[in-house]
JSON list of C-alpha atoms and ligand atoms in Angstrom, two decimals:
[
{"chain": "I", "resi": 1, "resn": "MET", "atom": "CA", "xyz": [-0.01, 0.00, 0.00]},
{"chain": "I", "resi": 2, "resn": "SER", "atom": "CA", "xyz": [1.26, 3.49, -0.77]},
{"chain": "I", "resi": 3, "resn": "ASP", "atom": "CA", "xyz": [2.12, 5.85, 2.07]},
{"chain": "I", "resi": 4, "resn": "GLU", "atom": "CA", "xyz": [-0.79, 8.03, 1.09]},
{"chain": "I", "resi": 5, "resn": "ALA", "atom": "CA", "xyz": [-3.31, 5.20, 1.07]},
{"chain": "I", "resi": 6, "resn": "GLU", "atom": "CA", "xyz": [-2.06, 4.01, 4.46]},
{"chain": "I", "resi": 7, "resn": "ARG", "atom": "CA", "xyz": [-2.24, 7.52, 5.89]},
{"chain": "I", "resi": 8, "resn": "LYS", "atom": "CA", "xyz": [-5.84, 7.86, 4.68]},
{"chain": "I", "resi": 9, "resn": "MET", "atom": "CA", "xyz": [-6.79, 4.51, 6.14]},
{"chain": "I", "resi": 10, "resn": "GLN", "atom": "CA", "xyz": [-5.36, 5.47, 9.52]},
{"chain": "I", "resi": 11, "resn": "PHE", "atom": "CA", "xyz": [-7.09, 8.84, 9.37]},
{"chain": "I", "resi": 12, "resn": "LEU", "atom": "CA", "xyz": [-10.49, 7.18, 8.72]},
{"chain": "I", "resi": 13, "resn": "TYR", "atom": "CA", "xyz": [-9.82, 4.51, 11.33]},
{"chain": "I", "resi": 14, "resn": "ALA", "atom": "CA", "xyz": [-9.16, 7.22, 13.95]},
{"chain": "I", "resi": 15, "resn": "LEU", "atom": "CA", "xyz": [-12.43, 8.92, 13.04]},
{"chain": "I", "resi": 16, "resn": "ARG", "atom": "CA", "xyz": [-14.42, 5.70, 13.37]},
{"chain": "I", "resi": 17, "resn": "SER", "atom": "CA", "xyz": [-12.79, 4.76, 16.65]},
{"chain": "I", "resi": 18, "resn": "LYS", "atom": "CA", "xyz": [-13.82, 8.15, 18.09]},
{"chain": "I", "resi": 19, "resn": "GLY", "atom": "CA", "xyz": [-17.45, 7.60, 17.11]},
{"chain": "I", "resi": 20, "resn": "VAL", "atom": "CA", "xyz": [-17.76, 9.10, 13.63]},
{"chain": "I", "resi": 21, "resn": "THR", "atom": "CA", "xyz": [-19.95, 6.42, 12.03]},
{"chain": "I", "resi": 22, "resn": "ASP", "atom": "CA", "xyz": [-22.19, 8.32, 9.59]},
{"chain": "I", "resi": 23, "resn": "SER", "atom": "CA", "xyz": [-21.16, 7.07, 6.16]},
{"chain": "I", "resi": 24, "resn": "ARG", "atom": "CA", "xyz": [-21.90, 10.39, 4.38]},
{"chain": "I", "resi": 25, "resn": "VAL", "atom": "CA", "xyz": [-19.70, 12.23, 6.85]},
{"chain": "I", "resi": 26, "resn": "LEU", "atom": "CA", "xyz": [-16.90, 9.67, 6.49]},
{"chain": "I", "resi": 27, "resn": "THR", "atom": "CA", "xyz": [-17.11, 9.87, 2.70]},
{"chain": "I", "resi": 28, "resn": "ALA", "atom": "CA", "xyz": [-16.89, 13.68, 2.82]},
{"chain": "I", "resi": 29, "resn": "MET", "atom": "CA", "xyz": [-13.89, 13.50, 5.13]},
{"chain": "I", "resi": 30, "resn": "GLU", "atom": "CA", "xyz": [-12.21, 10.93, 2.91]},
{"chain": "I", "resi": 31, "resn": "LYS", "atom": "CA", "xyz": [-12.68, 13.23, -0.07]},
{"chain": "I", "resi": 32, "resn": "ILE", "atom": "CA", "xyz": [-11.48, 16.52, 1.46]},
{"chain": "I", "resi": 33, "resn": "ASP", "atom": "CA", "xyz": [-7.73, 16.36, 2.13]},
{"chain": "I", "resi": 34, "resn": "ARG", "atom": "CA", "xyz": [-6.92, 18.21, 5.39]},
{"chain": "I", "resi": 35, "resn": "GLY", "atom": "CA", "xyz": [-3.35, 18.82, 4.16]},
{"chain": "I", "resi": 36, "resn": "PRO", "atom": "CA", "xyz": [-3.90, 22.02, 2.11]},
{"chain": "I", "resi": 37, "resn": "PHE", "atom": "CA", "xyz": [-5.76, 23.66, 5.03]},
{"chain": "I", "resi": 38, "resn": "ILE", "atom": "CA", "xyz": [-2.64, 23.59, 7.21]},
{"chain": "I", "resi": 39, "resn": "ARG", "atom": "CA", "xyz": [0.42, 25.60, 6.24]},
{"chain": "I", "resi": 40, "resn": "GLY", "atom": "CA", "xyz": [3.98, 25.81, 7.50]},
{"chain": "I", "resi": 41, "resn": "LEU", "atom": "CA", "xyz": [5.49, 24.02, 10.42]},
{"chain": "I", "resi": 42, "resn": "PHE", "atom": "CA", "xyz": [2.54, 21.81, 11.23]},
{"chain": "I", "resi": 43, "resn": "ALA", "atom": "CA", "xyz": [1.65, 20.73, 7.67]},
{"chain": "I", "resi": 44, "resn": "GLU", "atom": "CA", "xyz": [3.18, 17.31, 8.15]},
{"chain": "I", "resi": 45, "resn": "ARG", "atom": "CA", "xyz": [0.87, 16.60, 11.08]},
{"chain": "I", "resi": 46, "resn": "ALA", "atom": "CA", "xyz": [-2.27, 17.21, 9.05]},
{"chain": "I", "resi": 47, "resn": "TYR", "atom": "CA", "xyz": [-3.36, 13.55, 9.18]},
{"chain": "I", "resi": 48, "resn": "GLU", "atom": "CA", "xyz": [-3.06, 13.18, 12.94]},
{"chain": "I", "resi": 49, "resn": "ASP", "atom": "CA", "xyz": [-6.22, 13.45, 15.03]},
{"chain": "I", "resi": 50, "resn": "MET", "atom": "CA", "xyz": [-5.24, 16.66, 16.78]},
{"chain": "I", "resi": 51, "resn": "PRO", "atom": "CA", "xyz": [-6.08, 20.36, 16.61]},
{"chain": "I", "resi": 52, "resn": "LEU", "atom": "CA", "xyz": [-3.30, 22.45, 15.01]},
{"chain": "I", "resi": 53, "resn": "PRO", "atom": "CA", "xyz": [-2.43, 26.14, 14.95]},
{"chain": "I", "resi": 54, "resn": "ILE", "atom": "CA", "xyz": [-3.38, 28.22, 11.90]},
{"chain": "I", "resi": 55, "resn": "ALA", "atom": "CA", "xyz": [-2.89, 31.95, 11.14]},
{"chain": "I", "resi": 56, "resn": "CYS", "atom": "CA", "xyz": [-4.25, 34.78, 13.35]},
{"chain": "I", "resi": 57, "resn": "GLY", "atom": "CA", "xyz": [-3.65, 32.76, 16.54]},
{"chain": "I", "resi": 58, "resn": "GLN", "atom": "CA", "xyz": [-6.55, 30.40, 15.75]},
{"chain": "I", "resi": 59, "resn": "THR", "atom": "CA", "xyz": [-6.77, 26.60, 15.51]},
{"chain": "I", "resi": 60, "resn": "ILE", "atom": "CA", "xyz": [-8.11, 24.08, 13.05]},
{"chain": "I", "resi": 61, "resn": "SER", "atom": "CA", "xyz": [-10.23, 21.61, 15.00]},
{"chain": "I", "resi": 62, "resn": "GLN", "atom": "CA", "xyz": [-9.32, 17.99, 15.60]},
{"chain": "I", "resi": 63, "resn": "PRO", "atom": "CA", "xyz": [-10.65, 15.85, 12.72]},
{"chain": "I", "resi": 64, "resn": "SER", "atom": "CA", "xyz": [-12.70, 13.59, 15.03]},
{"chain": "I", "resi": 65, "resn": "VAL", "atom": "CA", "xyz": [-14.37, 16.69, 16.52]},
{"chain": "I", "resi": 66, "resn": "VAL", "atom": "CA", "xyz": [-15.12, 17.99, 13.02]},
{"chain": "I", "resi": 67, "resn": "GLY", "atom": "CA", "xyz": [-16.64, 14.58, 12.23]},
{"chain": "I", "resi": 68, "resn": "LEU", "atom": "CA", "xyz": [-18.72, 14.39, 15.41]},
{"chain": "I", "resi": 69, "resn": "MET", "atom": "CA", "xyz": [-20.01, 17.95, 15.02]},
{"chain": "I", "resi": 70, "resn": "THR", "atom": "CA", "xyz": [-20.88, 17.38, 11.38]},
{"chain": "I", "resi": 71, "resn": "GLN", "atom": "CA", "xyz": [-22.64, 14.14, 12.27]},
{"chain": "I", "resi": 72, "resn": "ALA", "atom": "CA", "xyz": [-24.61, 15.84, 15.06]},
{"chain": "I", "resi": 73, "resn": "LEU", "atom": "CA", "xyz": [-25.75, 18.51, 12.59]},
{"chain": "I", "resi": 74, "resn": "GLN", "atom": "CA", "xyz": [-27.62, 15.91, 10.45]},
{"chain": "I", "resi": 75, "resn": "VAL", "atom": "CA", "xyz": [-27.17, 17.82, 7.20]},
{"chain": "I", "resi": 76, "resn": "SER", "atom": "CA", "xyz": [-29.38, 16.93, 4.22]},
{"chain": "I", "resi": 77, "resn": "PRO", "atom": "CA", "xyz": [-28.48, 17.56, 0.57]},
{"chain": "I", "resi": 78, "resn": "ARG", "atom": "CA", "xyz": [-31.02, 20.39, 0.21]},
{"chain": "I", "resi": 79, "resn": "ASP", "atom": "CA", "xyz": [-29.89, 22.30, 3.29]},
{"chain": "I", "resi": 80, "resn": "THR", "atom": "CA", "xyz": [-28.53, 25.82, 3.51]},
{"chain": "I", "resi": 81, "resn": "VAL", "atom": "CA", "xyz": [-25.91, 25.87, 6.26]},
{"chain": "I", "resi": 82, "resn": "LEU", "atom": "CA", "xyz": [-24.26, 28.73, 8.15]},
{"chain": "I", "resi": 83, "resn": "GLU", "atom": "CA", "xyz": [-20.86, 28.11, 9.73]},
{"chain": "I", "resi": 84, "resn": "VAL", "atom": "CA", "xyz": [-19.57, 30.70, 12.19]},
{"chain": "I", "resi": 85, "resn": "GLY", "atom": "CA", "xyz": [-15.76, 30.52, 12.44]},
{"chain": "I", "resi": 86, "resn": "THR", "atom": "CA", "xyz": [-14.29, 29.76, 9.00]},
{"chain": "I", "resi": 87, "resn": "GLY", "atom": "CA", "xyz": [-10.74, 29.41, 10.36]},
{"chain": "I", "resi": 88, "resn": "SER", "atom": "CA", "xyz": [-8.83, 27.30, 7.84]},
{"chain": "I", "resi": 89, "resn": "GLY", "atom": "CA", "xyz": [-11.97, 26.53, 5.81]},
{"chain": "I", "resi": 90, "resn": "TYR", "atom": "CA", "xyz": [-11.69, 22.79, 6.44]},
{"chain": "I", "resi": 91, "resn": "GLN", "atom": "CA", "xyz": [-15.03, 22.37, 8.23]},
{"chain": "I", "resi": 92, "resn": "ALA", "atom": "CA", "xyz": [-16.81, 24.44, 5.55]},
{"chain": "I", "resi": 93, "resn": "ALA", "atom": "CA", "xyz": [-15.30, 22.23, 2.85]},
{"chain": "I", "resi": 94, "resn": "ILE", "atom": "CA", "xyz": [-16.70, 19.13, 4.58]},
{"chain": "I", "resi": 95, "resn": "LEU", "atom": "CA", "xyz": [-20.12, 20.76, 4.95]},
{"chain": "I", "resi": 96, "resn": "ALA", "atom": "CA", "xyz": [-20.04, 21.69, 1.27]},
{"chain": "I", "resi": 97, "resn": "GLN", "atom": "CA", "xyz": [-20.02, 17.97, 0.37]},
{"chain": "I", "resi": 98, "resn": "LEU", "atom": "CA", "xyz": [-23.21, 17.40, 2.35]},
{"chain": "I", "resi": 99, "resn": "ALA", "atom": "CA", "xyz": [-25.30, 20.54, 1.85]},
{"chain": "I", "resi": 100, "resn": "ARG", "atom": "CA", "xyz": [-26.70, 22.51, -1.07]},
{"chain": "I", "resi": 101, "resn": "ARG", "atom": "CA", "xyz": [-25.17, 25.82, 0.04]},
{"chain": "I", "resi": 102, "resn": "VAL", "atom": "CA", "xyz": [-22.73, 26.82, 2.77]},
{"chain": "I", "resi": 103, "resn": "TYR", "atom": "CA", "xyz": [-22.21, 30.33, 4.13]},
{"chain": "I", "resi": 104, "resn": "THR", "atom": "CA", "xyz": [-19.19, 30.70, 6.35]},
{"chain": "I", "resi": 105, "resn": "VAL", "atom": "CA", "xyz": [-18.07, 33.74, 8.29]},
{"chain": "I", "resi": 106, "resn": "ASP", "atom": "CA", "xyz": [-14.94, 34.69, 10.23]},
{"chain": "I", "resi": 107, "resn": "ARG", "atom": "CA", "xyz": [-13.91, 37.90, 12.03]},
{"chain": "I", "resi": 108, "resn": "HIS", "atom": "CA", "xyz": [-10.39, 37.67, 10.54]},
{"chain": "I", "resi": 109, "resn": "ARG", "atom": "CA", "xyz": [-10.17, 38.99, 6.99]},
{"chain": "I", "resi": 110, "resn": "ARG", "atom": "CA", "xyz": [-6.95, 37.11, 6.32]},
{"chain": "I", "resi": 111, "resn": "LEU", "atom": "CA", "xyz": [-8.44, 33.72, 7.20]},
{"chain": "I", "resi": 112, "resn": "VAL", "atom": "CA", "xyz": [-11.42, 34.38, 4.95]},
{"chain": "I", "resi": 113, "resn": "GLN", "atom": "CA", "xyz": [-9.20, 35.41, 2.04]},
{"chain": "I", "resi": 114, "resn": "GLU", "atom": "CA", "xyz": [-6.99, 32.32, 2.41]},
{"chain": "I", "resi": 115, "resn": "ALA", "atom": "CA", "xyz": [-9.99, 30.04, 2.72]},
{"chain": "I", "resi": 116, "resn": "ARG", "atom": "CA", "xyz": [-11.55, 31.53, -0.43]},
{"chain": "I", "resi": 117, "resn": "VAL", "atom": "CA", "xyz": [-8.39, 30.72, -2.40]},
{"chain": "I", "resi": 118, "resn": "LEU", "atom": "CA", "xyz": [-8.64, 27.09, -1.26]},
{"chain": "I", "resi": 119, "resn": "PHE", "atom": "CA", "xyz": [-12.37, 26.83, -2.04]},
{"chain": "I", "resi": 120, "resn": "ASP", "atom": "CA", "xyz": [-11.66, 28.08, -5.57]},
{"chain": "I", "resi": 121, "resn": "ALA", "atom": "CA", "xyz": [-8.73, 25.69, -6.03]},
{"chain": "I", "resi": 122, "resn": "LEU", "atom": "CA", "xyz": [-10.86, 22.77, -4.84]},
{"chain": "I", "resi": 123, "resn": "GLN", "atom": "CA", "xyz": [-13.80, 23.97, -6.99]},
{"chain": "I", "resi": 124, "resn": "LEU", "atom": "CA", "xyz": [-16.11, 24.16, -4.00]},
{"chain": "I", "resi": 125, "resn": "SER", "atom": "CA", "xyz": [-18.44, 26.61, -5.68]},
{"chain": "I", "resi": 126, "resn": "ASN", "atom": "CA", "xyz": [-21.31, 26.21, -3.19]},
{"chain": "I", "resi": 127, "resn": "ILE", "atom": "CA", "xyz": [-19.41, 27.98, -0.37]},
{"chain": "I", "resi": 128, "resn": "THR", "atom": "CA", "xyz": [-19.61, 31.74, 0.19]},
{"chain": "I", "resi": 129, "resn": "ALA", "atom": "CA", "xyz": [-17.22, 33.19, 2.75]},
{"chain": "I", "resi": 130, "resn": "PHE", "atom": "CA", "xyz": [-17.67, 36.57, 4.49]},
{"chain": "I", "resi": 131, "resn": "THR", "atom": "CA", "xyz": [-15.60, 38.63, 6.88]},
{"chain": "I", "resi": 132, "resn": "ALA", "atom": "CA", "xyz": [-17.98, 39.67, 9.67]},
{"chain": "I", "resi": 133, "resn": "ASP", "atom": "CA", "xyz": [-18.81, 39.19, 13.31]},
{"chain": "I", "resi": 134, "resn": "GLY", "atom": "CA", "xyz": [-20.69, 35.91, 13.03]},
{"chain": "I", "resi": 135, "resn": "SER", "atom": "CA", "xyz": [-22.39, 36.29, 16.40]},
{"chain": "I", "resi": 136, "resn": "HIS", "atom": "CA", "xyz": [-24.92, 38.43, 14.54]},
{"chain": "I", "resi": 137, "resn": "GLY", "atom": "CA", "xyz": [-25.41, 35.65, 11.97]},
{"chain": "I", "resi": 138, "resn": "LEU", "atom": "CA", "xyz": [-26.01, 36.67, 8.35]},
{"chain": "I", "resi": 139, "resn": "PRO", "atom": "CA", "xyz": [-29.40, 38.42, 8.29]},
{"chain": "I", "resi": 140, "resn": "ASP", "atom": "CA", "xyz": [-29.37, 38.79, 4.49]},
{"chain": "I", "resi": 141, "resn": "GLN", "atom": "CA", "xyz": [-28.91, 35.05, 3.92]},
{"chain": "I", "resi": 142, "resn": "ALA", "atom": "CA", "xyz": [-31.13, 33.83, 6.80]},
{"chain": "I", "resi": 143, "resn": "PRO", "atom": "CA", "xyz": [-32.97, 31.69, 7.69]},
{"chain": "I", "resi": 144, "resn": "PHE", "atom": "CA", "xyz": [-30.79, 28.57, 7.78]},
{"chain": "I", "resi": 145, "resn": "ASP", "atom": "CA", "xyz": [-31.62, 24.87, 7.98]},
{"chain": "I", "resi": 146, "resn": "ARG", "atom": "CA", "xyz": [-28.47, 24.21, 9.92]},
{"chain": "I", "resi": 147, "resn": "ILE", "atom": "CA", "xyz": [-26.00, 26.38, 11.86]},
{"chain": "I", "resi": 148, "resn": "LEU", "atom": "CA", "xyz": [-22.60, 25.21, 13.10]},
{"chain": "I", "resi": 149, "resn": "VAL", "atom": "CA", "xyz": [-20.55, 27.41, 15.42]},
{"chain": "I", "resi": 150, "resn": "THR", "atom": "CA", "xyz": [-16.88, 26.51, 15.79]},
{"chain": "I", "resi": 151, "resn": "ALA", "atom": "CA", "xyz": [-15.96, 29.01, 18.53]},
{"chain": "I", "resi": 152, "resn": "ALA", "atom": "CA", "xyz": [-17.32, 28.95, 22.06]},
{"chain": "I", "resi": 153, "resn": "ALA", "atom": "CA", "xyz": [-19.89, 31.43, 23.38]},
{"chain": "I", "resi": 154, "resn": "GLU", "atom": "CA", "xyz": [-21.17, 31.55, 26.95]},
{"chain": "I", "resi": 155, "resn": "ASP", "atom": "CA", "xyz": [-24.70, 31.04, 25.63]},
{"chain": "I", "resi": 156, "resn": "PRO", "atom": "CA", "xyz": [-26.19, 30.47, 22.17]},
{"chain": "I", "resi": 157, "resn": "PRO", "atom": "CA", "xyz": [-26.22, 33.96, 20.53]},
{"chain": "I", "resi": 158, "resn": "GLY", "atom": "CA", "xyz": [-29.80, 35.27, 20.16]},
{"chain": "I", "resi": 159, "resn": "PRO", "atom": "CA", "xyz": [-29.43, 36.30, 16.49]},
{"chain": "I", "resi": 160, "resn": "LEU", "atom": "CA", "xyz": [-28.30, 32.76, 15.58]},
{"chain": "I", "resi": 161, "resn": "LEU", "atom": "CA", "xyz": [-31.33, 31.23, 17.34]},
{"chain": "I", "resi": 162, "resn": "ALA", "atom": "CA", "xyz": [-33.54, 33.72, 15.48]},
{"chain": "I", "resi": 163, "resn": "GLN", "atom": "CA", "xyz": [-31.98, 32.81, 12.11]},
{"chain": "I", "resi": 164, "resn": "LEU", "atom": "CA", "xyz": [-32.62, 29.08, 12.52]},
{"chain": "I", "resi": 165, "resn": "LYS", "atom": "CA", "xyz": [-35.61, 27.71, 10.55]},
{"chain": "I", "resi": 166, "resn": "ILE", "atom": "CA", "xyz": [-38.36, 25.85, 12.35]},
{"chain": "I", "resi": 167, "resn": "GLY", "atom": "CA", "xyz": [-37.19, 22.23, 12.29]},
{"chain": "I", "resi": 168, "resn": "GLY", "atom": "CA", "xyz": [-33.62, 23.54, 12.02]},
{"chain": "I", "resi": 169, "resn": "ILE", "atom": "CA", "xyz": [-30.62, 22.36, 14.04]},
{"chain": "I", "resi": 170, "resn": "MET", "atom": "CA", "xyz": [-27.69, 24.31, 15.48]},
{"chain": "I", "resi": 171, "resn": "VAL", "atom": "CA", "xyz": [-24.60, 22.68, 16.97]},
{"chain": "I", "resi": 172, "resn": "LEU", "atom": "CA", "xyz": [-22.25, 24.80, 19.07]},
{"chain": "I", "resi": 173, "resn": "PRO", "atom": "CA", "xyz": [-19.81, 24.74, 21.97]},
{"chain": "I", "resi": 174, "resn": "VAL", "atom": "CA", "xyz": [-20.93, 26.75, 25.01]},
{"chain": "I", "resi": 175, "resn": "GLY", "atom": "CA", "xyz": [-19.11, 27.69, 28.19]},
{"chain": "I", "resi": 176, "resn": "GLN", "atom": "CA", "xyz": [-16.28, 29.83, 29.51]},
{"chain": "I", "resi": 177, "resn": "SER", "atom": "CA", "xyz": [-13.40, 30.01, 27.05]},
{"chain": "I", "resi": 178, "resn": "ASP", "atom": "CA", "xyz": [-10.61, 28.82, 29.33]},
{"chain": "I", "resi": 179, "resn": "THR", "atom": "CA", "xyz": [-12.38, 25.80, 30.80]},
{"chain": "I", "resi": 180, "resn": "VAL", "atom": "CA", "xyz": [-14.01, 22.72, 29.35]},
{"chain": "I", "resi": 181, "resn": "GLN", "atom": "CA", "xyz": [-17.04, 23.62, 27.30]},
{"chain": "I", "resi": 182, "resn": "SER", "atom": "CA", "xyz": [-20.03, 21.53, 26.28]},
{"chain": "I", "resi": 183, "resn": "LEU", "atom": "CA", "xyz": [-20.99, 20.80, 22.73]},
{"chain": "I", "resi": 184, "resn": "ILE", "atom": "CA", "xyz": [-24.76, 21.28, 22.51]},
{"chain": "I", "resi": 185, "resn": "ARG", "atom": "CA", "xyz": [-27.39, 20.70, 19.87]},
{"chain": "I", "resi": 186, "resn": "VAL", "atom": "CA", "xyz": [-30.30, 23.10, 19.65]},
{"chain": "I", "resi": 187, "resn": "THR", "atom": "CA", "xyz": [-33.41, 22.05, 17.69]},
{"chain": "I", "resi": 188, "resn": "ARG", "atom": "CA", "xyz": [-36.01, 24.64, 16.84]},
{"chain": "I", "resi": 189, "resn": "HIS", "atom": "CA", "xyz": [-39.66, 23.63, 17.05]},
{"chain": "I", "resi": 190, "resn": "GLU", "atom": "CA", "xyz": [-42.87, 25.58, 16.29]},
{"chain": "I", "resi": 191, "resn": "THR", "atom": "CA", "xyz": [-43.07, 26.69, 19.89]},
{"chain": "I", "resi": 192, "resn": "GLY", "atom": "CA", "xyz": [-39.47, 26.88, 21.10]},
{"chain": "I", "resi": 193, "resn": "PHE", "atom": "CA", "xyz": [-36.07, 25.22, 21.31]},
{"chain": "I", "resi": 194, "resn": "ASP", "atom": "CA", "xyz": [-34.81, 21.84, 22.59]},
{"chain": "I", "resi": 195, "resn": "TYR", "atom": "CA", "xyz": [-31.30, 21.59, 23.97]},
{"chain": "I", "resi": 196, "resn": "ASP", "atom": "CA", "xyz": [-29.18, 18.38, 24.07]},
{"chain": "I", "resi": 197, "resn": "GLU", "atom": "CA", "xyz": [-25.76, 18.25, 25.68]},
{"chain": "I", "resi": 198, "resn": "LEU", "atom": "CA", "xyz": [-23.49, 16.11, 23.52]},
{"chain": "I", "resi": 199, "resn": "ARG", "atom": "CA", "xyz": [-19.96, 16.02, 24.91]},
{"chain": "I", "resi": 200, "resn": "PRO", "atom": "CA", "xyz": [-17.18, 18.09, 26.47]},
{"chain": "I", "resi": 201, "resn": "VAL", "atom": "CA", "xyz": [-15.04, 20.02, 23.95]},
{"chain": "I", "resi": 202, "resn": "ARG", "atom": "CA", "xyz": [-12.53, 22.85, 23.91]},
{"chain": "I", "resi": 203, "resn": "PHE", "atom": "CA", "xyz": [-12.72, 25.67, 21.38]},
{"chain": "I", "resi": 204, "resn": "VAL", "atom": "CA", "xyz": [-11.27, 29.16, 20.98]},
{"chain": "I", "resi": 205, "resn": "PRO", "atom": "CA", "xyz": [-13.74, 31.82, 22.18]},
{"chain": "I", "resi": 206, "resn": "LEU", "atom": "CA", "xyz": [-16.32, 33.55, 20.04]},
{"chain": "I", "resi": 207, "resn": "VAL", "atom": "CA", "xyz": [-15.06, 37.15, 20.13]},
{"chain": "I", "resi": 208, "resn": "GLU", "atom": "CA", "xyz": [-17.11, 40.26, 19.31]},
{"chain": "I", "resi": 209, "resn": "GLY", "atom": "CA", "xyz": [-16.19, 42.62, 16.48]},
{"chain": "I", "resi": 210, "resn": "LEU", "atom": "CA", "xyz": [-13.74, 42.23, 13.63]},
{"chain": "I", "resi": 211, "resn": "GLY", "atom": "CA", "xyz": [-10.11, 41.06, 14.02]},
{"chain": "I", "resi": 212, "resn": "ARG", "atom": "CA", "xyz": [-7.20, 43.37, 13.19]},
{"chain": "I", "resi": 213, "resn": "ASP", "atom": "CA", "xyz": [-6.03, 41.25, 10.25]},
{"chain": "H", "resi": 301, "resn": "SAH", "atom": "N1", "xyz": [-13.93, 25.82, 11.65]},
{"chain": "H", "resi": 301, "resn": "SAH", "atom": "C1", "xyz": [-12.54, 26.15, 11.57]},
{"chain": "H", "resi": 301, "resn": "SAH", "atom": "C2", "xyz": [-11.88, 26.27, 12.92]},
{"chain": "H", "resi": 301, "resn": "SAH", "atom": "C3", "xyz": [-12.40, 27.42, 13.68]},
{"chain": "H", "resi": 301, "resn": "SAH", "atom": "S1", "xyz": [-11.38, 28.15, 14.90]},
{"chain": "H", "resi": 301, "resn": "SAH", "atom": "C4", "xyz": [-11.74, 25.19, 10.71]},
{"chain": "H", "resi": 301, "resn": "SAH", "atom": "O1", "xyz": [-12.33, 24.27, 10.13]},
{"chain": "H", "resi": 301, "resn": "SAH", "atom": "O2", "xyz": [-10.53, 25.41, 10.54]},
{"chain": "H", "resi": 301, "resn": "SAH", "atom": "C5", "xyz": [-12.52, 29.37, 15.38]},
{"chain": "H", "resi": 301, "resn": "SAH", "atom": "C6", "xyz": [-12.69, 30.51, 14.43]},
{"chain": "H", "resi": 301, "resn": "SAH", "atom": "O3", "xyz": [-13.72, 31.33, 14.91]},
{"chain": "H", "resi": 301, "resn": "SAH", "atom": "C7", "xyz": [-11.44, 31.41, 14.36]},
{"chain": "H", "resi": 301, "resn": "SAH", "atom": "O4", "xyz": [-10.97, 31.45, 13.05]},
{"chain": "H", "resi": 301, "resn": "SAH", "atom": "C8", "xyz": [-11.95, 32.76, 14.84]},
{"chain": "H", "resi": 301, "resn": "SAH", "atom": "O5", "xyz": [-11.38, 33.87, 14.15]},
{"chain": "H", "resi": 301, "resn": "SAH", "atom": "C9", "xyz": [-13.42, 32.65, 14.58]},
{"chain": "H", "resi": 301, "resn": "SAH", "atom": "N2", "xyz": [-14.26, 33.56, 15.37]},
{"chain": "H", "resi": 301, "resn": "SAH", "atom": "C10", "xyz": [-14.21, 33.86, 16.68]},
{"chain": "H", "resi": 301, "resn": "SAH", "atom": "N3", "xyz": [-15.17, 34.74, 17.00]},
{"chain": "H", "resi": 301, "resn": "SAH", "atom": "C11", "xyz": [-15.87, 35.01, 15.86]},
{"chain": "H", "resi": 301, "resn": "SAH", "atom": "C12", "xyz": [-16.98, 35.84, 15.55]},
{"chain": "H", "resi": 301, "resn": "SAH", "atom": "N4", "xyz": [-17.58, 36.61, 16.45]},
{"chain": "H", "resi": 301, "resn": "SAH", "atom": "N5", "xyz": [-17.40, 35.89, 14.26]},
{"chain": "H", "resi": 301, "resn": "SAH", "atom": "C13", "xyz": [-16.79, 35.13, 13.30]},
{"chain": "H", "resi": 301, "resn": "SAH", "atom": "N6", "xyz": [-15.75, 34.32, 13.55]},
{"chain": "H", "resi": 301, "resn": "SAH", "atom": "C14", "xyz": [-15.28, 34.25, 14.82]}
]
């Protein structure tokens, strides 16, 4: 077996052993190579199941966490999805395999610009990336079938709850930034919201306003 094939097999094995079992999610993660989303010093560790540093002091999430969050979001092929926290663009690229349309937003202009270059190179034409404070959501594109937040807020931001369709699902980490946070799933019903606590996680904080770069 080639090194690349073996690396891929180990990558998928690690995902399955951490509970990523949804075949559509596994297929999407097999297709999207994590390598190009990580530059510089850490590029060679792209296939390990660990979070890694990216530009602007941010981190690309651990692949198994990306898989578990994507699985919890239960994306259907007709869905319009909002991701808050573009970062490297990796999570958005996975979502783009599963949804009709993905909007992704980050407060750092540089991260958005770099992610756009990758989306173009990978011909992921159903992703639109914006530089904005994603805690306000994207009122012009709302409502969304699914919302995924990849930075931790103390509570689910009100505008994101408001921009979720009835029957829609939002997955997000909540809690204080420097402690263990909980990944939660919010489901919107006709009359309100249901909250499920999924697992402990650790994310960078959701920060208000735009970044300096
Ligand atoms: N999903 C990313 C990893 C996200 S790291 C990936 O696949 O690589 C969290 C990201 O959230 C960071 O890039 C950070 O800049 C962004 N972020 C933090 N607060 C934000 C806010 N209010 N609006 C938009 N993005 C935010």
